[in-house]
Amino acid sequence: MAENNPSANLGTMSLLEYTRDNSWMLSLSIEPIKSLRLYSLFEIPMQAAWVRPAAHVPSYVVKPSDHDKPQYENIAEQEGVSPVAYDDSYLAMRIQAGTEIRFPLFSLGSFFVAGDIQFHQDGQTNHQVDSYDSGKPWEITFTVGGGFEFNQGYFDRKMRIEAFYHYGRFPLLNFLYQRGHYISVGFAING
């Protein structure tokens, strides 16, 4: 049913321009002990911000280059959809929290396990310009995984081998509507 499943209208691999630019962010990361890190993040678009797609644009946001034009009208015009002003309860908020635990292995490095959960208020829009309902649940995504990070870095970089399981939005936001289960395995260089 198309109205309950936005991807039905888009096909399985249609690209989407998903943008969150000019947001207020408040984040906190603490390490109560050396091997444990906890973090959280709260994000809300500024008044002058770029937000896409049109279904996700709060009514208070204006076009950054023209503060007299509501951004929901600007983006809806570009996307060829009817502009809809949401009520004041929709702010396009995102809340994220997670943890990482390390288990040192002598001087070689550390095994780590990590978990992350995100809550997206734009899930209340059903990703359709005329479907916002403050009673709908926020969209949730989560990721869990782990790996090994080597202590010996090269060029002030840390290297790690990692594997993660992700449930929710496709990790590359151009395919936002493709929710599912994803596994990634990789080699990362940080720093």
Tab-separated table of C-alpha atoms in Angstrom:
chain	number	residue	atom	x	y	z
A	1	MET	CA	0.000	0.000	0.000
A	2	ALA	CA	1.735	3.165	-1.190
A	3	GLU	CA	0.523	5.567	1.488
A	4	ASN	CA	1.961	3.406	4.273
A	5	ASN	CA	5.117	2.426	2.412
A	6	PRO	CA	6.927	5.332	0.744
A	7	SER	CA	9.430	2.998	-0.921
A	8	ALA	CA	6.576	1.423	-2.900
A	9	ASN	CA	6.403	4.635	-4.935
A	10	LEU	CA	10.159	4.904	-5.300
A	11	GLY	CA	11.205	1.434	-6.440
A	12	THR	CA	13.785	-0.537	-4.571
A	13	MET	CA	16.852	1.518	-5.502
A	14	SER	CA	15.601	5.075	-6.095
A	15	LEU	CA	17.919	7.787	-4.850
A	16	LEU	CA	16.678	10.394	-2.414
A	17	GLU	CA	18.307	13.658	-1.469
A	18	TYR	CA	18.377	13.579	2.332
A	19	THR	CA	19.856	16.712	3.895
A	20	ARG	CA	20.298	18.023	7.423
A	21	ASP	CA	22.437	21.161	7.214
A	22	ASN	CA	22.613	23.969	9.786
A	23	SER	CA	21.393	22.118	12.854
A	24	TRP	CA	21.769	22.864	16.513
A	25	MET	CA	23.501	19.905	18.129
A	26	LEU	CA	24.118	19.145	21.752
A	27	SER	CA	26.296	16.142	22.471
A	28	LEU	CA	27.931	14.589	25.472
A	29	SER	CA	30.581	11.885	25.638
A	30	ILE	CA	31.909	10.601	28.942
A	31	GLU	CA	34.340	7.893	29.999
A	32	PRO	CA	33.478	7.011	33.600
A	33	ILE	CA	36.269	4.414	33.469
A	34	LYS	CA	39.071	3.984	30.932
A	35	SER	CA	37.419	1.082	29.106
A	36	LEU	CA	33.856	2.479	28.906
A	37	ARG	CA	32.527	5.370	26.820
A	38	LEU	CA	28.925	6.593	26.856
A	39	TYR	CA	27.611	9.234	24.490
A	40	SER	CA	24.441	11.026	23.467
A	41	LEU	CA	23.426	13.583	20.886
A	42	PHE	CA	20.396	15.805	20.357
A	43	GLU	CA	19.851	17.531	16.987
A	44	ILE	CA	17.273	20.079	15.836
A	45	PRO	CA	17.432	22.228	12.671
A	46	MET	CA	18.200	25.937	13.082
A	47	GLN	CA	15.621	28.425	11.850
A	48	ALA	CA	17.647	29.006	8.642
A	49	ALA	CA	18.512	25.459	7.553
A	50	TRP	CA	18.588	23.110	4.608
A	51	VAL	CA	16.348	20.120	5.280
A	52	ARG	CA	15.251	17.536	2.696
A	53	PRO	CA	13.049	15.814	1.602
A	54	ALA	CA	10.007	18.112	1.732
A	55	ALA	CA	8.149	15.647	3.955
A	56	HIS	CA	10.702	16.275	6.731
A	57	VAL	CA	10.802	20.100	6.739
A	58	PRO	CA	9.394	21.728	9.910
A	59	SER	CA	7.217	24.819	9.385
A	60	TYR	CA	9.536	27.133	11.366
A	61	VAL	CA	12.512	26.586	9.026
A	62	VAL	CA	13.249	29.257	6.408
A	63	LYS	CA	15.425	29.198	3.313
A	64	PRO	CA	18.966	30.227	4.414
A	65	SER	CA	19.444	32.573	1.439
A	66	ASP	CA	15.933	34.104	1.700
A	67	HIS	CA	14.563	34.344	5.247
A	68	ASP	CA	11.160	35.440	3.906
A	69	LYS	CA	10.548	32.090	2.191
A	70	PRO	CA	9.497	29.094	4.302
A	71	GLN	CA	11.809	26.177	3.543
A	72	TYR	CA	8.937	23.672	3.275
A	73	GLU	CA	7.559	25.710	0.332
A	74	ASN	CA	10.991	26.020	-1.292
A	75	ILE	CA	11.832	22.303	-1.081
A	76	ALA	CA	8.298	21.174	-2.046
A	77	GLU	CA	8.536	23.386	-5.144
A	78	GLN	CA	11.887	21.804	-6.083
A	79	GLU	CA	10.549	18.277	-5.538
A	80	GLY	CA	7.273	18.914	-7.375
A	81	VAL	CA	5.008	18.134	-4.419
A	82	SER	CA	2.341	20.198	-2.648
A	83	PRO	CA	3.737	22.205	0.285
A	84	VAL	CA	2.303	21.349	3.687
A	85	ALA	CA	2.882	23.354	6.888
A	86	TYR	CA	3.119	21.039	9.906
A	87	ASP	CA	1.938	22.074	13.348
A	88	ASP	CA	4.409	23.342	15.960
A	89	SER	CA	4.894	19.904	17.537
A	90	TYR	CA	6.997	18.730	14.561
A	91	LEU	CA	10.609	19.913	14.899
A	92	ALA	CA	12.533	17.239	12.891
A	93	MET	CA	14.455	16.235	16.023
A	94	ARG	CA	16.945	13.390	16.204
A	95	ILE	CA	18.150	11.781	19.426
A	96	GLN	CA	21.068	9.352	19.531
A	97	ALA	CA	22.760	7.412	22.325
A	98	GLY	CA	25.380	4.722	22.484
A	99	THR	CA	28.203	3.029	24.285
A	100	GLU	CA	31.555	1.445	23.562
A	101	ILE	CA	33.328	-0.999	25.871
A	102	ARG	CA	36.997	-1.949	25.426
A	103	PHE	CA	38.838	-5.038	26.579
A	104	PRO	CA	42.617	-4.452	26.401
A	105	LEU	CA	44.812	-7.296	25.143
A	106	PHE	CA	48.312	-6.595	26.487
A	107	SER	CA	50.161	-4.036	24.346
A	108	LEU	CA	48.650	-5.285	21.084
A	109	GLY	CA	45.376	-3.366	21.264
A	110	SER	CA	41.800	-3.784	22.445
A	111	PHE	CA	38.744	-5.792	21.572
A	112	PHE	CA	35.671	-3.560	21.605
A	113	VAL	CA	31.897	-3.935	21.517
A	114	ALA	CA	29.619	-1.039	20.696
A	115	GLY	CA	25.945	-0.195	20.452
A	116	ASP	CA	24.072	2.806	19.095
A	117	ILE	CA	20.376	3.726	18.932
A	118	GLN	CA	18.775	6.652	17.109
A	119	PHE	CA	15.269	8.118	17.312
A	120	HIS	CA	14.087	10.168	14.311
A	121	GLN	CA	11.035	12.389	14.745
A	122	ASP	CA	10.618	12.486	10.966
A	123	GLY	CA	9.249	8.948	11.257
A	124	GLN	CA	6.007	10.666	12.345
A	125	THR	CA	5.667	12.047	8.801
A	126	ASN	CA	5.581	8.569	7.259
A	127	HIS	CA	8.000	10.250	4.820
A	128	GLN	CA	5.016	11.777	2.973
A	129	VAL	CA	4.282	15.526	2.854
A	130	ASP	CA	0.681	15.108	3.998
A	131	SER	CA	1.009	12.316	6.565
A	132	TYR	CA	2.382	13.967	9.742
A	133	ASP	CA	0.690	12.821	12.929
A	134	SER	CA	2.158	13.640	16.348
A	135	GLY	CA	0.654	10.391	17.641
A	136	LYS	CA	2.744	8.238	15.291
A	137	PRO	CA	5.909	6.687	16.739
A	138	TRP	CA	9.350	8.070	16.019
A	139	GLU	CA	11.442	5.956	13.672
A	140	ILE	CA	14.136	3.910	15.440
A	141	THR	CA	17.406	2.530	14.109
A	142	PHE	CA	20.064	0.640	16.019
A	143	THR	CA	23.526	-0.745	15.425
A	144	VAL	CA	25.574	-3.258	17.436
A	145	GLY	CA	28.973	-4.716	16.736
A	146	GLY	CA	32.592	-4.915	17.654
A	147	GLY	CA	36.088	-5.662	16.550
A	148	PHE	CA	39.728	-5.168	17.383
A	149	GLU	CA	41.677	-1.886	17.443
A	150	PHE	CA	45.471	-2.094	17.215
A	151	ASN	CA	47.536	0.059	19.589
A	152	GLN	CA	50.354	0.551	17.096
A	153	GLY	CA	49.298	3.358	14.791
A	154	TYR	CA	51.034	4.595	11.682
A	155	PHE	CA	51.203	8.300	10.869
A	156	ASP	CA	49.262	8.991	14.099
A	157	ARG	CA	46.360	6.851	12.904
A	158	LYS	CA	44.659	3.932	14.646
A	159	MET	CA	43.672	0.849	12.669
A	160	ARG	CA	40.806	-1.478	13.450
A	161	ILE	CA	38.981	-4.482	12.099
A	162	GLU	CA	35.248	-4.308	12.747
A	163	ALA	CA	31.884	-5.947	12.083
A	164	PHE	CA	28.466	-4.401	12.739
A	165	TYR	CA	24.807	-5.338	12.508
A	166	HIS	CA	22.438	-2.476	11.667
A	167	TYR	CA	18.644	-2.493	11.725
A	168	GLY	CA	16.682	0.433	10.364
A	169	ARG	CA	17.366	3.017	7.712
A	170	PHE	CA	19.902	2.067	5.070
A	171	PRO	CA	23.249	3.432	6.370
A	172	LEU	CA	23.766	5.569	3.221
A	173	LEU	CA	20.995	8.131	3.573
A	174	ASN	CA	20.360	8.417	-0.170
A	175	PHE	CA	18.332	5.218	0.291
A	176	LEU	CA	16.570	6.374	3.473
A	177	TYR	CA	13.335	4.504	2.746
A	178	GLN	CA	15.041	1.116	2.421
A	179	ARG	CA	14.702	-0.143	5.986
A	180	GLY	CA	16.119	-3.523	6.746
A	181	HIS	CA	18.838	-5.610	8.340
A	182	TYR	CA	22.419	-4.917	7.262
A	183	ILE	CA	25.799	-6.408	8.164
A	184	SER	CA	29.048	-4.602	7.504
A	185	VAL	CA	32.563	-5.934	7.880
A	186	GLY	CA	35.539	-3.697	7.341
A	187	PHE	CA	38.938	-2.292	8.071
A	188	ALA	CA	39.020	1.280	9.405
A	189	ILE	CA	41.769	3.851	9.829
A	190	ASN	CA	40.898	6.545	12.397
A	191	GLY	CA	42.543	9.727	13.541
